[in-house]
Phi, psi and omega in degrees: 000163174297159176266156177291150174297110186297338180280003170303144183273149187298319182303328162289351163287150180288160181265128169269092197273076169219121163269009182280357165299341175291322178300317169301306192291347176270348191295294189296324176294339178286313175300332157302315178281314163298322177283351166283308181291334184276330167287334168279318175297337170301300187306311163300318170277340159322303177271047148067019177289350189256007178258104184236151175204188191293327182273346171273340182217075164282086185208165173308141182058017180060353176076001170314313181295325173292335176272340175261016182288305190299328182283308180293343182277331161309321183291304179295331170290321168277346171275339180290314191288322167307321163293333173283336180278327196290301172296328185270342172315296191295326177305315191284332184288325170302299175295332178269318173298306188293332179291312182299314182306311189283339190272357174066044185252026181078015160229129180262061199275160183269118178285329170315309183300319179292320182291323191284319185301305191305318181309293199300322166310310184287301181274348176262346173218030171062034185067011167306306167297328191281331183303299190291334161315308177299320179287321169288327172296327173269001172267338174277315172313316175297324169309316175271331191240343170108326176242155344294000000 
C-alpha cells in the first residue's frame, strides 16, 4: 500500500494504542552504549590502567579489586540489561506490530514474522542484526502512524 502523506497532521492519523515501540527503539541506543563501553574498556586496557604492582598501588592487597570495579560493574549492568532486552525485544515487536496491524493505518506488519526475525537477530548476532531491523521497523511505523 502507498505511504501516508507526510504533510498530514498527527491528529488526523489513526491512533495506535501501543507503547511497545519504546523497547524496539531502545535496541539501537543500547548497541551504541555497549559499543562506547567496549571502546572505553579497550582504551583503559591499552593505556595501562590494568597494570598494577606494589609501586603503582601501594595499599593492602595491591588495590586490584577496586581498580577493576568500574569495568566489572559496567559489564554486570550491560549484561543484565542485554539479557532483559534480548527477552523483551521479540515480544515488543510482536505486540507492537499486532497493534499497528489492528489499527488499520495502511500498513499491515506480520507480528509473527517480526517476532521470529527479532528472535533470530537477538540470539544469533548479539543485536548486530536487531539494530537495522529496529531502524527499518520504526521507519515504517513512522511513515504510517507518525510516532515515533
